[in-house]
PDB file of C-alpha atoms in Angstrom:
ATOM      1  CA  UNK H  11     -40.507 -20.438  57.087  1.00  0.00           C
ATOM      2  CA  UNK H  12     -43.046 -23.225  57.256  1.00  0.00           C
ATOM      3  CA  UNK H  13     -43.200 -25.961  54.677  1.00  0.00           C
ATOM      4  CA  UNK H  14     -46.235 -26.432  52.451  1.00  0.00           C
ATOM      5  CA  UNK H  15     -47.231 -29.501  54.491  1.00  0.00           C
ATOM      6  CA  UNK H  16     -46.955 -27.565  57.763  1.00  0.00           C
ATOM      7  CA  UNK H  17     -49.082 -24.738  56.368  1.00  0.00           C
ATOM      8  CA  UNK H  18     -51.746 -27.170  55.151  1.00  0.00           C
ATOM      9  CA  UNK H  19     -51.850 -28.958  58.510  1.00  0.00           C
ATOM     10  CA  UNK H  20     -52.038 -25.647  60.373  1.00  0.00           C
ATOM     11  CA  UNK H  21     -54.929 -24.435  58.212  1.00  0.00           C
ATOM     12  CA  UNK H  22     -56.792 -27.745  58.558  1.00  0.00           C
ATOM     13  CA  UNK H  23     -56.402 -27.501  62.343  1.00  0.00           C
ATOM     14  CA  UNK H  24     -57.661 -23.893  62.331  1.00  0.00           C
ATOM     15  CA  UNK H  25     -60.744 -24.932  60.379  1.00  0.00           C
ATOM     16  CA  UNK H  26     -61.704 -27.434  63.107  1.00  0.00           C
ATOM     17  CA  UNK H  27     -62.082 -24.645  65.699  1.00  0.00           C
ATOM     18  CA  UNK H  28     -65.650 -24.002  66.965  1.00  0.00           C
ATOM     19  CA  UNK H  29     -65.541 -20.568  65.335  1.00  0.00           C
ATOM     20  CA  UNK H  30     -65.800 -22.179  61.902  1.00  0.00           C
ATOM     21  CA  UNK H  31     -68.519 -24.698  62.795  1.00  0.00           C
ATOM     22  CA  UNK H  32     -71.156 -24.873  60.077  1.00  0.00           C
ATOM     23  CA  UNK H  33     -68.938 -23.306  57.416  1.00  0.00           C
ATOM     24  CA  UNK H  34     -68.905 -25.281  54.178  1.00  0.00           C
ATOM     25  CA  UNK H  35     -65.890 -24.776  51.971  1.00  0.00           C
ATOM     26  CA  UNK H  36     -65.905 -25.925  48.342  1.00  0.00           C
ATOM     27  CA  UNK H  37     -62.100 -25.915  48.416  1.00  0.00           C
ATOM     28  CA  UNK H  38     -59.393 -27.683  50.377  1.00  0.00           C
ATOM     29  CA  UNK H  39     -56.633 -26.400  52.624  1.00  0.00           C
ATOM     30  CA  UNK H  40     -54.198 -27.588  49.963  1.00  0.00           C
ATOM     31  CA  UNK H  41     -55.832 -25.327  47.373  1.00  0.00           C
ATOM     32  CA  UNK H  42     -55.710 -22.313  49.703  1.00  0.00           C
ATOM     33  CA  UNK H  43     -52.045 -22.837  50.543  1.00  0.00           C
ATOM     34  CA  UNK H  44     -51.203 -23.342  46.862  1.00  0.00           C
ATOM     35  CA  UNK H  45     -52.794 -20.010  45.908  1.00  0.00           C
ATOM     36  CA  UNK H  46     -51.457 -17.868  48.755  1.00  0.00           C
ATOM     37  CA  UNK H  47     -47.775 -18.526  48.124  1.00  0.00           C
ATOM     38  CA  UNK H  48     -44.955 -19.411  50.479  1.00  0.00           C
ATOM     39  CA  UNK H  49     -44.989 -16.117  52.398  1.00  0.00           C
ATOM     40  CA  UNK H  50     -48.108 -15.604  54.487  1.00  0.00           C
ATOM     41  CA  UNK H  51     -48.281 -11.950  55.626  1.00  0.00           C
ATOM     42  CA  UNK H  52     -49.942 -11.420  58.982  1.00  0.00           C
ATOM     43  CA  UNK H  53     -51.946  -8.429  60.149  1.00  0.00           C
ATOM     44  CA  UNK H  54     -51.330  -8.587  63.886  1.00  0.00           C
ATOM     45  CA  UNK H  55     -53.602  -5.731  64.976  1.00  0.00           C
ATOM     46  CA  UNK H  56     -56.471  -7.018  62.835  1.00  0.00           C
ATOM     47  CA  UNK H  57     -55.969 -10.549  64.183  1.00  0.00           C
ATOM     48  CA  UNK H  58     -55.881  -9.341  67.804  1.00  0.00           C
ATOM     49  CA  UNK H  59     -58.950  -7.158  67.279  1.00  0.00           C
ATOM     50  CA  UNK H  60     -60.897  -9.924  65.542  1.00  0.00           C
ATOM     51  CA  UNK H  61     -60.013 -12.439  68.260  1.00  0.00           C
ATOM     52  CA  UNK H  62     -61.046  -9.962  70.972  1.00  0.00           C
ATOM     53  CA  UNK H  63     -64.315  -9.174  69.174  1.00  0.00           C
ATOM     54  CA  UNK H  64     -65.086 -12.887  68.846  1.00  0.00           C
ATOM     55  CA  UNK H  65     -64.524 -13.373  72.583  1.00  0.00           C
ATOM     56  CA  UNK H  66     -66.725 -10.366  73.382  1.00  0.00           C
ATOM     57  CA  UNK H  67     -69.494 -11.745  71.172  1.00  0.00           C
ATOM     58  CA  UNK H  68     -69.230 -15.138  72.851  1.00  0.00           C
ATOM     59  CA  UNK H  69     -69.498 -14.299  76.516  1.00  0.00           C
ATOM     60  CA  UNK H  70     -66.577 -12.074  77.461  1.00  0.00           C
ATOM     61  CA  UNK H  71     -68.523  -8.794  77.331  1.00  0.00           C
ATOM     62  CA  UNK H  72     -68.694  -7.283  80.816  1.00  0.00           C
ATOM     63  CA  UNK H  73     -72.418  -6.520  80.786  1.00  0.00           C
ATOM     64  CA  UNK H  74     -73.671  -9.164  78.377  1.00  0.00           C
ATOM     65  CA  UNK H  75     -73.504  -6.667  75.531  1.00  0.00           C
ATOM     66  CA  UNK H  76     -70.643  -4.764  73.947  1.00  0.00           C
ATOM     67  CA  UNK H  77     -70.199  -1.156  74.986  1.00  0.00           C
ATOM     68  CA  UNK H  78     -69.123   0.962  72.045  1.00  0.00           C
ATOM     69  CA  UNK H  79     -69.020   4.624  71.126  1.00  0.00           C
ATOM     70  CA  UNK H  80     -68.136   6.335  67.887  1.00  0.00           C
ATOM     71  CA  UNK H  81     -64.622   7.707  67.550  1.00  0.00           C
ATOM     72  CA  UNK H  82     -63.199   9.650  64.639  1.00  0.00           C
ATOM     73  CA  UNK H  83     -59.706  10.188  66.024  1.00  0.00           C
ATOM     74  CA  UNK H  84     -57.105   8.132  67.805  1.00  0.00           C
ATOM     75  CA  UNK H  85     -57.344  10.453  70.803  1.00  0.00           C
ATOM     76  CA  UNK H  86     -61.092   9.853  71.113  1.00  0.00           C
ATOM     77  CA  UNK H  87     -60.608   6.092  70.799  1.00  0.00           C
ATOM     78  CA  UNK H  88     -57.844   6.121  73.420  1.00  0.00           C
ATOM     79  CA  UNK H  89     -60.008   7.989  75.921  1.00  0.00           C
ATOM     80  CA  UNK H  90     -62.852   5.543  75.280  1.00  0.00           C
ATOM     81  CA  UNK H  91     -60.501   2.612  75.909  1.00  0.00           C
ATOM     82  CA  UNK H  92     -59.309   4.205  79.149  1.00  0.00           C
ATOM     83  CA  UNK H  93     -62.944   4.635  80.193  1.00  0.00           C
ATOM     84  CA  UNK H  94     -63.565   0.907  79.730  1.00  0.00           C
ATOM     85  CA  UNK H  95     -65.359   0.905  76.393  1.00  0.00           C
ATOM     86  CA  UNK H  96     -64.941  -2.598  74.981  1.00  0.00           C
ATOM     87  CA  UNK H  97     -64.909  -1.809  71.253  1.00  0.00           C
ATOM     88  CA  UNK H  98     -64.449   1.277  69.108  1.00  0.00           C
ATOM     89  CA  UNK H  99     -66.996   2.130  66.419  1.00  0.00           C
ATOM     90  CA  UNK H 100     -65.962   4.130  63.367  1.00  0.00           C
ATOM     91  CA  UNK H 101     -68.902   5.454  61.393  1.00  0.00           C
ATOM     92  CA  UNK H 102     -68.761   5.659  57.628  1.00  0.00           C
ATOM     93  CA  UNK H 103     -70.943   8.770  57.623  1.00  0.00           C
ATOM     94  CA  UNK H 104     -68.526  10.511  60.002  1.00  0.00           C
ATOM     95  CA  UNK H 105     -65.650   9.724  57.678  1.00  0.00           C
ATOM     96  CA  UNK H 106     -67.706  10.895  54.681  1.00  0.00           C
ATOM     97  CA  UNK H 107     -68.457  14.193  56.397  1.00  0.00           C
ATOM     98  CA  UNK H 108     -65.232  14.925  58.266  1.00  0.00           C
ATOM     99  CA  UNK H 109     -62.280  12.622  57.603  1.00  0.00           C
ATOM    100  CA  UNK H 110     -62.266  11.413  54.010  1.00  0.00           C
ATOM    101  CA  UNK H 111     -59.045  11.616  52.046  1.00  0.00           C
ATOM    102  CA  UNK H 112     -60.555  13.941  49.421  1.00  0.00           C
ATOM    103  CA  UNK H 113     -60.821  16.658  52.112  1.00  0.00           C
ATOM    104  CA  UNK H 114     -64.404  17.378  51.102  1.00  0.00           C
ATOM    105  CA  UNK H 115     -67.751  16.807  52.751  1.00  0.00           C
ATOM    106  CA  UNK H 116     -69.777  13.983  51.236  1.00  0.00           C
ATOM    107  CA  UNK H 117     -73.162  12.430  51.990  1.00  0.00           C
ATOM    108  CA  UNK H 118     -73.213   8.956  53.489  1.00  0.00           C
ATOM    109  CA  UNK H 119     -73.347   7.261  50.095  1.00  0.00           C
ATOM    110  CA  UNK H 120     -69.800   5.920  49.788  1.00  0.00           C
ATOM    111  CA  UNK H 121     -68.862   8.646  47.315  1.00  0.00           C
ATOM    112  CA  UNK H 122     -65.634   9.440  49.145  1.00  0.00           C
ATOM    113  CA  UNK H 123     -62.319   7.679  48.371  1.00  0.00           C
ATOM    114  CA  UNK H 124     -62.517   3.997  49.293  1.00  0.00           C
ATOM    115  CA  UNK H 125     -59.327   4.127  51.358  1.00  0.00           C
ATOM    116  CA  UNK H 126     -60.654   6.850  53.687  1.00  0.00           C
ATOM    117  CA  UNK H 127     -62.112   4.562  56.377  1.00  0.00           C
ATOM    118  CA  UNK H 128     -59.045   2.271  56.418  1.00  0.00           C
ATOM    119  CA  UNK H 129     -56.863   5.390  56.804  1.00  0.00           C
ATOM    120  CA  UNK H 130     -58.810   6.460  59.915  1.00  0.00           C
ATOM    121  CA  UNK H 131     -58.636   2.905  61.315  1.00  0.00           C
ATOM    122  CA  UNK H 132     -54.878   3.049  60.732  1.00  0.00           C
ATOM    123  CA  UNK H 133     -54.633   6.325  62.689  1.00  0.00           C
ATOM    124  CA  UNK H 134     -56.675   4.850  65.556  1.00  0.00           C
ATOM    125  CA  UNK H 135     -54.520   1.721  65.602  1.00  0.00           C
ATOM    126  CA  UNK H 136     -51.355   3.861  65.540  1.00  0.00           C
ATOM    127  CA  UNK H 137     -52.624   5.680  68.628  1.00  0.00           C
ATOM    128  CA  UNK H 138     -53.296   2.364  70.372  1.00  0.00           C
ATOM    129  CA  UNK H 139     -49.868   1.069  69.377  1.00  0.00           C
ATOM    130  CA  UNK H 140     -48.180   4.177  70.765  1.00  0.00           C
ATOM    131  CA  UNK H 141     -50.159   3.943  74.017  1.00  0.00           C
ATOM    132  CA  UNK H 142     -49.161   0.287  74.240  1.00  0.00           C
ATOM    133  CA  UNK H 143     -45.494   1.168  73.663  1.00  0.00           C
ATOM    134  CA  UNK H 144     -45.606   3.761  76.456  1.00  0.00           C
ATOM    135  CA  UNK H 145     -47.394   1.375  78.824  1.00  0.00           C
ATOM    136  CA  UNK H 146     -45.007  -1.492  78.014  1.00  0.00           C
ATOM    137  CA  UNK H 147     -41.870   0.689  78.258  1.00  0.00           C
ATOM    138  CA  UNK H 148     -43.054   1.783  81.704  1.00  0.00           C
ATOM    139  CA  UNK H 149     -43.035  -1.858  82.791  1.00  0.00           C
ATOM    140  CA  UNK H 150     -46.812  -2.045  83.063  1.00  0.00           C
ATOM    141  CA  UNK H 151     -48.199  -5.527  82.401  1.00  0.00           C
ATOM    142  CA  UNK H 152     -51.839  -6.165  81.397  1.00  0.00           C
ATOM    143  CA  UNK H 153     -52.902  -6.992  84.983  1.00  0.00           C
ATOM    144  CA  UNK H 154     -50.578  -4.502  86.710  1.00  0.00           C
ATOM    145  CA  UNK H 155     -52.048  -3.065  89.946  1.00  0.00           C
ATOM    146  CA  UNK H 156     -50.671   0.374  88.985  1.00  0.00           C
ATOM    147  CA  UNK H 157     -53.498   0.614  86.488  1.00  0.00           C
ATOM    148  CA  UNK H 158     -55.766   1.100  89.529  1.00  0.00           C
ATOM    149  CA  UNK H 159     -58.839  -0.051  87.644  1.00  0.00           C
ATOM    150  CA  UNK H 160     -58.310   2.600  84.972  1.00  0.00           C
ATOM    151  CA  UNK H 161     -58.113  -0.011  82.254  1.00  0.00           C
ATOM    152  CA  UNK H 162     -59.792  -3.375  81.803  1.00  0.00           C
ATOM    153  CA  UNK H 163     -57.768  -6.214  83.313  1.00  0.00           C
ATOM    154  CA  UNK H 164     -56.803  -7.705  79.947  1.00  0.00           C
ATOM    155  CA  UNK H 165     -55.828  -4.408  78.443  1.00  0.00           C
ATOM    156  CA  UNK H 166     -52.788  -3.417  76.678  1.00  0.00           C
ATOM    157  CA  UNK H 167     -54.681  -0.726  74.842  1.00  0.00           C
ATOM    158  CA  UNK H 168     -54.194  -2.095  71.340  1.00  0.00           C
ATOM    159  CA  UNK H 169     -56.453  -5.029  72.120  1.00  0.00           C
ATOM    160  CA  UNK H 170     -59.621  -3.031  71.436  1.00  0.00           C
ATOM    161  CA  UNK H 171     -61.433  -4.090  68.290  1.00  0.00           C
ATOM    162  CA  UNK H 172     -62.239  -1.271  65.863  1.00  0.00           C
ATOM    163  CA  UNK H 173     -65.552  -1.812  64.076  1.00  0.00           C
ATOM    164  CA  UNK H 174     -65.651   0.270  60.913  1.00  0.00           C
ATOM    165  CA  UNK H 175     -68.743   0.907  58.814  1.00  0.00           C
ATOM    166  CA  UNK H 176     -68.266   1.826  55.174  1.00  0.00           C
TER     167      UNK H 176
END
């Protein structure tokens, strides 16, 4: 576990990254660390997806724009990833109509349970994690020639950002 001083220094260093340029904070790193407690939970898939999305937005996109299609299931998202789609889009209206946790059809007015979209994102991420486990267990590295161009060069499948609209 990191000490309070280490956490403060780490956060101050993070805030100097170009990503945060122009952001004004009316609070200090010390105040943030004080409020978050000694245990700092991490959301690895969200962090990987956010970092990948940032890189795509800042020059890493293959065509100068980000290819994305809508996916409502993990299987759809996985096939899109295999086809080279750079990000997965999850539409709030699709969830309202077909995948909300109330098991009813709703208009696109956020009337469905608020945890419905996160539940679909979780299912998509679980599919990516399982595909990654299979790929990794097979000894396939991100730049493995056995991929034969089927997947982007940086891809262990879970590195696809999922953009969800509520």
